[in-house]
Amino acid sequence: MMSEVKKQKTTVKATNVQFQSHHVSRTKRGQVLGQRGGFRGCTVWLTGLSGAGKTTISFALEEYLVSHGIPAYVLDGDNVRTGLNKNLGFSPEDREENIRRISEVSKLFADSGVVCLTSFISPYKKDRDMARDLHNQWGLPFFEIFVDTPLEVCEQRDVKGLYKKARAGQIKGFTGIDQAYEAPENPELVLYTDRDSINSCVQQCVNILERASIVPRSVVETVEELFVSENKVDSSKKEANTLPSVDISRVDLQWVQVLSEGWASPLRGFMREQEYLQSQHFGCLLESGVTNQSIPIVLPVSTSDKDRLKECSAISLRYEGEPVAIMRKPEFYEHRKEERCARQFGTTNKGHPYIKMIYESGDWLCGGDLEVLERIRWGDGLAVWRRS
């Protein structure tokens, strides 16, 4: 006689949740896994209040990455609570266990080579720190992204009607109403969905991944400006004033303007030697795709400046005595003037004014990533036409 097996019934504590459908099918995701080669496993952890836009951004980012051949998968708070974590409620203890489980699952996704996108309120700093530490222990990249949407905006949206229920006392322990949310102190990125579009938020996330070499540069489609973020302008100016500096000409400053406003994307500053040689020999940039760039954007410097600055990890670019930008990890290489002129203009005749200027410029070129302190303005009344 077979023994009777007693079935255990899982108590469902999670209420007021809705399953969110993915934009990408399993078939499509399977087709592109590893399509671009290389390991890209990491976790992008979106945190913020209910209604901040975490789910919308995460699914849009997933769709964007997969469409560019990058394997990605969203772990959404509501979706997970309909399955793996349906036996957890919203008490502090259950919230902690919810994040603990998701931390483990996202680690496995990242370890498989997938860009794992998590969309959870995750209100407690210690729980998010635990998730980061877990990934660090496994040598996996972890990006905390704070979707910083004001409570009043989230409450106005109230897509699920949860704030209304919380205000009426029908839902207890609702984050932002009668339960605290601990905002991240030093996230990798802060998104503002009350002022930026979803596409803009997606591109900001992609930029973070590209800078960490998770995705290739060709995945970034938008023009990238090189200005220091508003909240760091003062500290960057202070830093610039303490750094060794090099004086630049008016023409150099014009190129700083071109670079800073994104007109030469994907360049992130004056060309390093590899970018310069690609431009000279092939008329394009070849890193992570092909980008037309037949004009070299370079910064000539003197031998004395090169000798003085070659060991610096960062330098300040000054125009008329005032710092305009910080250059990170400057790289110095020989300015082969005759070859440059011959390839760019088809002649080395110094009767050409630009060729003459090249021959009179420094014997070395300096390339590196720029952080431009403020928009370049010329005070000539033409800014409106330049759109600068």
GROMACS .gro file of N, CA and C in nm, residues 177-279:
model
  309
  177ILE      N    1   0.458   5.585   0.233
  177ILE     CA    2   0.340   5.633   0.308
  177ILE      C    3   0.357   5.602   0.456
  178ASP      N    4   0.359   5.474   0.492
  178ASP     CA    5   0.378   5.440   0.633
  178ASP      C    6   0.495   5.343   0.653
  179GLN      N    7   0.581   5.338   0.553
  179GLN     CA    8   0.706   5.262   0.567
  179GLN      C    9   0.816   5.339   0.495
  180ALA      N   10   0.933   5.344   0.556
  180ALA     CA   11   1.041   5.431   0.506
  180ALA      C   12   1.106   5.375   0.380
  181TYR      N   13   1.160   5.468   0.300
  181TYR     CA   14   1.246   5.432   0.188
  181TYR      C   15   1.381   5.501   0.208
  182GLU      N   16   1.486   5.421   0.210
  182GLU     CA   17   1.622   5.474   0.230
  182GLU      C   18   1.687   5.494   0.094
  183ALA      N   19   1.698   5.619   0.051
  183ALA     CA   20   1.753   5.649  -0.081
  183ALA      C   21   1.901   5.612  -0.089
  184PRO      N   22   1.947   5.561  -0.203
  184PRO     CA   23   2.090   5.528  -0.219
  184PRO      C   24   2.178   5.650  -0.198
  185GLU      N   25   2.292   5.630  -0.135
  185GLU     CA   26   2.385   5.739  -0.106
  185GLU      C   27   2.483   5.763  -0.220
  186ASN      N   28   2.521   5.657  -0.289
  186ASN     CA   29   2.620   5.670  -0.396
  186ASN      C   30   2.592   5.572  -0.509
  187PRO      N   31   2.478   5.587  -0.575
  187PRO     CA   32   2.446   5.494  -0.685
  187PRO      C   33   2.531   5.522  -0.808
  188GLU      N   34   2.540   5.424  -0.897
  188GLU     CA   35   2.614   5.443  -1.021
  188GLU      C   36   2.543   5.542  -1.112
  189LEU      N   37   2.410   5.553  -1.097
  189LEU     CA   38   2.332   5.641  -1.185
  189LEU      C   39   2.203   5.682  -1.115
  190VAL      N   40   2.161   5.806  -1.137
  190VAL     CA   41   2.032   5.854  -1.088
  190VAL      C   42   1.948   5.894  -1.209
  191LEU      N   43   1.826   5.841  -1.216
  191LEU     CA   44   1.735   5.872  -1.326
  191LEU      C   45   1.620   5.957  -1.274
  192TYR      N   46   1.576   6.052  -1.356
  192TYR     CA   47   1.467   6.142  -1.318
  192TYR      C   48   1.353   6.127  -1.420
  193THR      N   49   1.260   6.037  -1.391
  193THR     CA   50   1.153   6.010  -1.488
  193THR      C   51   1.049   6.121  -1.493
  194ASP      N   52   1.054   6.214  -1.396
  194ASP     CA   53   0.958   6.325  -1.400
  194ASP      C   54   0.999   6.432  -1.498
  195ARG      N   55   1.122   6.425  -1.550
  195ARG     CA   56   1.168   6.525  -1.646
  195ARG      C   57   1.230   6.465  -1.772
  196ASP      N   58   1.278   6.340  -1.764
  196ASP     CA   59   1.342   6.276  -1.879
  196ASP      C   60   1.250   6.171  -1.940
  197SER      N   61   1.262   6.151  -2.071
  197SER     CA   62   1.183   6.051  -2.140
  197SER      C   63   1.234   5.911  -2.108
  198ILE      N   64   1.153   5.810  -2.138
  198ILE     CA   65   1.195   5.672  -2.117
  198ILE      C   66   1.317   5.641  -2.203
  199ASN      N   67   1.316   5.688  -2.327
  199ASN     CA   68   1.430   5.663  -2.415
  199ASN      C   69   1.558   5.724  -2.359
  200SER      N   70   1.546   5.846  -2.304
  200SER     CA   71   1.662   5.910  -2.245
  200SER      C   72   1.714   5.829  -2.126
  201CYS      N   73   1.624   5.779  -2.044
  201CYS     CA   74   1.665   5.698  -1.928
  201CYS      C   75   1.734   5.569  -1.974
  202VAL      N   76   1.680   5.508  -2.078
  202VAL     CA   77   1.740   5.386  -2.132
  202VAL      C   78   1.882   5.414  -2.181
  203GLN      N   79   1.898   5.524  -2.253
  203GLN     CA   80   2.030   5.555  -2.307
  203GLN      C   81   2.130   5.587  -2.196
  204GLN      N   82   2.084   5.648  -2.087
  204GLN     CA   83   2.174   5.674  -1.975
  204GLN      C   84   2.222   5.542  -1.914
  205CYS      N   85   2.133   5.445  -1.906
  205CYS     CA   86   2.171   5.313  -1.855
  205CYS      C   87   2.270   5.246  -1.949
  206VAL      N   88   2.244   5.256  -2.080
  206VAL     CA   89   2.333   5.195  -2.179
  206VAL      C   90   2.471   5.259  -2.171
  207ASN      N   91   2.476   5.391  -2.151
  207ASN     CA   92   2.605   5.460  -2.139
  207ASN      C   93   2.687   5.406  -2.022
  208ILE      N   94   2.620   5.381  -1.910
  208ILE     CA   95   2.688   5.326  -1.793
  208ILE      C   96   2.746   5.189  -1.825
  209LEU      N   97   2.668   5.106  -1.895
  209LEU     CA   98   2.714   4.972  -1.931
  209LEU      C   99   2.829   4.978  -2.031
  210GLU      N  100   2.822   5.074  -2.124
  210GLU     CA  101   2.929   5.086  -2.223
  210GLU      C  102   3.059   5.129  -2.158
  211ARG      N  103   3.051   5.223  -2.065
  211ARG     CA  104   3.172   5.271  -1.998
  211ARG      C  105   3.238   5.162  -1.914
  212ALA      N  106   3.158   5.066  -1.871
  212ALA     CA  107   3.212   4.954  -1.792
  212ALA      C  108   3.249   4.837  -1.883
  213SER      N  109   3.244   4.859  -2.015
  213SER     CA  110   3.279   4.756  -2.114
  213SER      C  111   3.187   4.635  -2.109
  214ILE      N  112   3.064   4.654  -2.062
  214ILE     CA  113   2.965   4.546  -2.064
  214ILE      C  114   2.907   4.532  -2.204
  215VAL      N  115   2.880   4.645  -2.269
  215VAL     CA  116   2.827   4.644  -2.405
  215VAL      C  117   2.921   4.724  -2.494
  216PRO      N  118   2.926   4.694  -2.624
  216PRO     CA  119   3.015   4.768  -2.714
  216PRO      C  120   2.965   4.909  -2.739
  217ARG      N  121   3.055   4.996  -2.780
  217ARG     CA  122   3.021   5.136  -2.803
  217ARG      C  123   2.914   5.152  -2.910
  218SER      N  124   2.911   5.061  -3.007
  218SER     CA  125   2.815   5.072  -3.117
  218SER      C  126   2.671   5.058  -3.071
  219VAL      N  127   2.650   5.004  -2.949
  219VAL     CA  128   2.514   4.992  -2.896
  219VAL      C  129   2.457   5.127  -2.856
  220VAL      N  130   2.547   5.222  -2.822
  220VAL     CA  131   2.503   5.356  -2.781
  220VAL      C  132   2.467   5.435  -2.906
  221GLU      N  133   2.340   5.470  -2.919
  221GLU     CA  134   2.294   5.534  -3.041
  221GLU      C  135   2.280   5.685  -3.030
  222THR      N  136   2.266   5.735  -2.911
  222THR     CA  137   2.243   5.878  -2.898
  222THR      C  138   2.373   5.956  -2.895
  223VAL      N  139   2.363   6.083  -2.927
  223VAL     CA  140   2.477   6.173  -2.916
  223VAL      C  141   2.512   6.190  -2.768
  224GLU      N  142   2.640   6.180  -2.737
  224GLU     CA  143   2.681   6.190  -2.597
  224GLU      C  144   2.758   6.319  -2.573
  225GLU      N  145   2.701   6.404  -2.488
  225GLU     CA  146   2.770   6.526  -2.451
  225GLU      C  147   2.875   6.496  -2.344
  226LEU      N  148   2.974   6.581  -2.334
  226LEU     CA  149   3.087   6.556  -2.244
  226LEU      C  150   3.092   6.653  -2.128
  227PHE      N  151   2.979   6.715  -2.096
  227PHE     CA  152   2.976   6.812  -1.987
  227PHE      C  153   2.973   6.743  -1.851
  228VAL      N  154   3.035   6.805  -1.754
  228VAL     CA  155   3.025   6.761  -1.616
  228VAL      C  156   2.880   6.775  -1.571
  229SER      N  157   2.828   6.677  -1.497
  229SER     CA  158   2.690   6.685  -1.449
  229SER      C  159   2.673   6.805  -1.356
  230GLU      N  160   2.552   6.858  -1.353
  230GLU     CA  161   2.525   6.982  -1.280
  230GLU      C  162   2.568   6.976  -1.134
  231ASN      N  163   2.547   6.861  -1.070
  231ASN     CA  164   2.577   6.852  -0.927
  231ASN      C  165   2.726   6.838  -0.898
  232LYS      N  166   2.808   6.828  -1.005
  232LYS     CA  167   2.952   6.812  -0.985
  232LYS      C  168   3.034   6.928  -1.043
  233VAL      N  169   2.966   7.030  -1.094
  233VAL     CA  170   3.037   7.141  -1.158
  233VAL      C  171   3.132   7.210  -1.061
  234ASP      N  172   3.083   7.243  -0.941
  234ASP     CA  173   3.166   7.316  -0.844
  234ASP      C  174   3.289   7.234  -0.804
  235SER      N  175   3.268   7.106  -0.773
  235SER     CA  176   3.381   7.023  -0.730
  235SER      C  177   3.480   7.002  -0.845
  236SER      N  178   3.428   6.992  -0.968
  236SER     CA  179   3.517   6.974  -1.084
  236SER      C  180   3.599   7.099  -1.110
  237LYS      N  181   3.538   7.217  -1.091
  237LYS     CA  182   3.613   7.342  -1.108
  237LYS      C  183   3.725   7.352  -1.006
  238LYS      N  184   3.693   7.312  -0.882
  238LYS     CA  185   3.795   7.315  -0.778
  238LYS      C  186   3.910   7.221  -0.813
  239GLU      N  187   3.874   7.101  -0.862
  239GLU     CA  188   3.977   7.005  -0.902
  239GLU      C  189   4.062   7.060  -1.017
  240ALA      N  190   3.994   7.121  -1.116
  240ALA     CA  191   4.066   7.175  -1.233
  240ALA      C  192   4.169   7.279  -1.192
  241ASN      N  193   4.137   7.356  -1.092
  241ASN     CA  194   4.229   7.461  -1.047
  241ASN      C  195   4.350   7.406  -0.973
  242THR      N  196   4.342   7.280  -0.931
  242THR     CA  197   4.456   7.218  -0.860
  242THR      C  198   4.543   7.133  -0.952
  243LEU      N  199   4.496   7.107  -1.074
  243LEU     CA  200   4.566   7.016  -1.165
  243LEU      C  201   4.673   7.090  -1.246
  244PRO      N  202   4.778   7.020  -1.287
  244PRO     CA  203   4.871   7.077  -1.386
  244PRO      C  204   4.791   7.110  -1.512
  245SER      N  205   4.828   7.217  -1.581
  245SER     CA  206   4.745   7.262  -1.693
  245SER      C  207   4.826   7.286  -1.819
  246VAL      N  208   4.755   7.292  -1.931
  246VAL     CA  209   4.813   7.329  -2.058
  246VAL      C  210   4.723   7.436  -2.120
  247ASP      N  211   4.784   7.537  -2.177
  247ASP     CA  212   4.708   7.644  -2.242
  247ASP      C  213   4.669   7.601  -2.382
  248ILE      N  214   4.544   7.627  -2.421
  248ILE     CA  215   4.496   7.590  -2.554
  248ILE      C  216   4.461   7.715  -2.634
  249SER      N  217   4.460   7.701  -2.765
  249SER     CA  218   4.432   7.814  -2.855
  249SER      C  219   4.282   7.827  -2.880
  250ARG      N  220   4.245   7.931  -2.952
  250ARG     CA  221   4.104   7.952  -2.986
  250ARG      C  222   4.051   7.837  -3.073
  251VAL      N  223   4.134   7.791  -3.166
  251VAL     CA  224   4.094   7.677  -3.250
  251VAL      C  225   4.075   7.552  -3.164
  252ASP      N  226   4.166   7.529  -3.069
  252ASP     CA  227   4.151   7.415  -2.978
  252ASP      C  228   4.020   7.425  -2.901
  253LEU      N  229   3.988   7.548  -2.855
  253LEU     CA  230   3.864   7.568  -2.780
  253LEU      C  231   3.742   7.540  -2.869
  254GLN      N  232   3.750   7.572  -2.996
  254GLN     CA  233   3.642   7.541  -3.089
  254GLN      C  234   3.622   7.390  -3.099
  255TRP      N  235   3.733   7.316  -3.100
  255TRP     CA  236   3.722   7.170  -3.102
  255TRP      C  237   3.666   7.117  -2.970
  256VAL      N  238   3.700   7.180  -2.859
  256VAL     CA  239   3.641   7.142  -2.730
  256VAL      C  240   3.490   7.158  -2.737
  257GLN      N  241   3.443   7.266  -2.800
  257GLN     CA  242   3.299   7.286  -2.814
  257GLN      C  243   3.237   7.176  -2.899
  258VAL      N  244   3.301   7.143  -3.011
  258VAL     CA  245   3.250   7.037  -3.098
  258VAL      C  246   3.239   6.905  -3.021
  259LEU      N  247   3.343   6.871  -2.949
  259LEU     CA  248   3.345   6.746  -2.873
  259LEU      C  249   3.243   6.747  -2.760
  260SER      N  250   3.238   6.856  -2.685
  260SER     CA  251   3.154   6.862  -2.566
  260SER      C  252   3.006   6.854  -2.599
  261GLU      N  253   2.966   6.907  -2.714
  261GLU     CA  254   2.824   6.906  -2.751
  261GLU      C  255   2.785   6.780  -2.827
  262GLY      N  256   2.880   6.686  -2.841
  262GLY     CA  257   2.847   6.557  -2.900
  262GLY      C  258   2.852   6.550  -3.051
  263TRP      N  259   2.902   6.657  -3.115
  263TRP     CA  260   2.904   6.657  -3.261
  263TRP      C  261   3.002   6.555  -3.317
  264ALA      N  262   3.096   6.510  -3.236
  264ALA     CA  263   3.194   6.413  -3.283
  264ALA      C  264   3.178   6.277  -3.215
  265SER      N  265   3.059   6.249  -3.162
  265SER     CA  266   3.035   6.117  -3.100
  265SER      C  267   3.070   6.008  -3.202
  266PRO      N  268   3.133   5.899  -3.160
  266PRO     CA  269   3.150   5.855  -3.021
  266PRO      C  270   3.280   5.899  -2.954
  267LEU      N  271   3.352   5.995  -3.010
  267LEU     CA  272   3.473   6.044  -2.944
  267LEU      C  273   3.438   6.102  -2.807
  268ARG      N  274   3.523   6.072  -2.710
  268ARG     CA  275   3.501   6.124  -2.575
  268ARG      C  276   3.604   6.228  -2.537
  269GLY      N  277   3.675   6.275  -2.636
  269GLY     CA  278   3.778   6.375  -2.612
  269GLY      C  279   3.869   6.384  -2.733
  270PHE      N  280   3.979   6.457  -2.719
  270PHE     CA  281   4.076   6.463  -2.827
  270PHE      C  282   4.130   6.323  -2.855
  271MET      N  283   4.154   6.294  -2.982
  271MET     CA  284   4.189   6.158  -3.024
  271MET      C  285   4.316   6.107  -2.958
  272ARG      N  286   4.309   5.983  -2.912
  272ARG     CA  287   4.427   5.910  -2.874
  272ARG      C  288   4.493   5.858  -3.002
  273GLU      N  289   4.613   5.803  -2.990
  273GLU     CA  290   4.689   5.767  -3.111
  273GLU      C  291   4.615   5.666  -3.197
  274GLN      N  292   4.552   5.566  -3.135
  274GLN     CA  293   4.484   5.465  -3.214
  274GLN      C  294   4.369   5.525  -3.294
  275GLU      N  295   4.292   5.614  -3.231
  275GLU     CA  296   4.182   5.681  -3.301
  275GLU      C  297   4.235   5.770  -3.413
  276TYR      N  298   4.345   5.839  -3.384
  276TYR     CA  299   4.406   5.927  -3.483
  276TYR      C  300   4.452   5.848  -3.606
  277LEU      N  301   4.518   5.736  -3.584
  277LEU     CA  302   4.568   5.656  -3.695
  277LEU      C  303   4.453   5.596  -3.777
  278GLN      N  304   4.347   5.554  -3.710
  278GLN     CA  305   4.230   5.503  -3.782
  278GLN      C  306   4.170   5.611  -3.870
  279SER      N  307   4.161   5.732  -3.816
  279SER     CA  308   4.107   5.844  -3.892
  279SER      C  309   4.195   5.876  -4.013
   0.00000   0.00000   0.00000
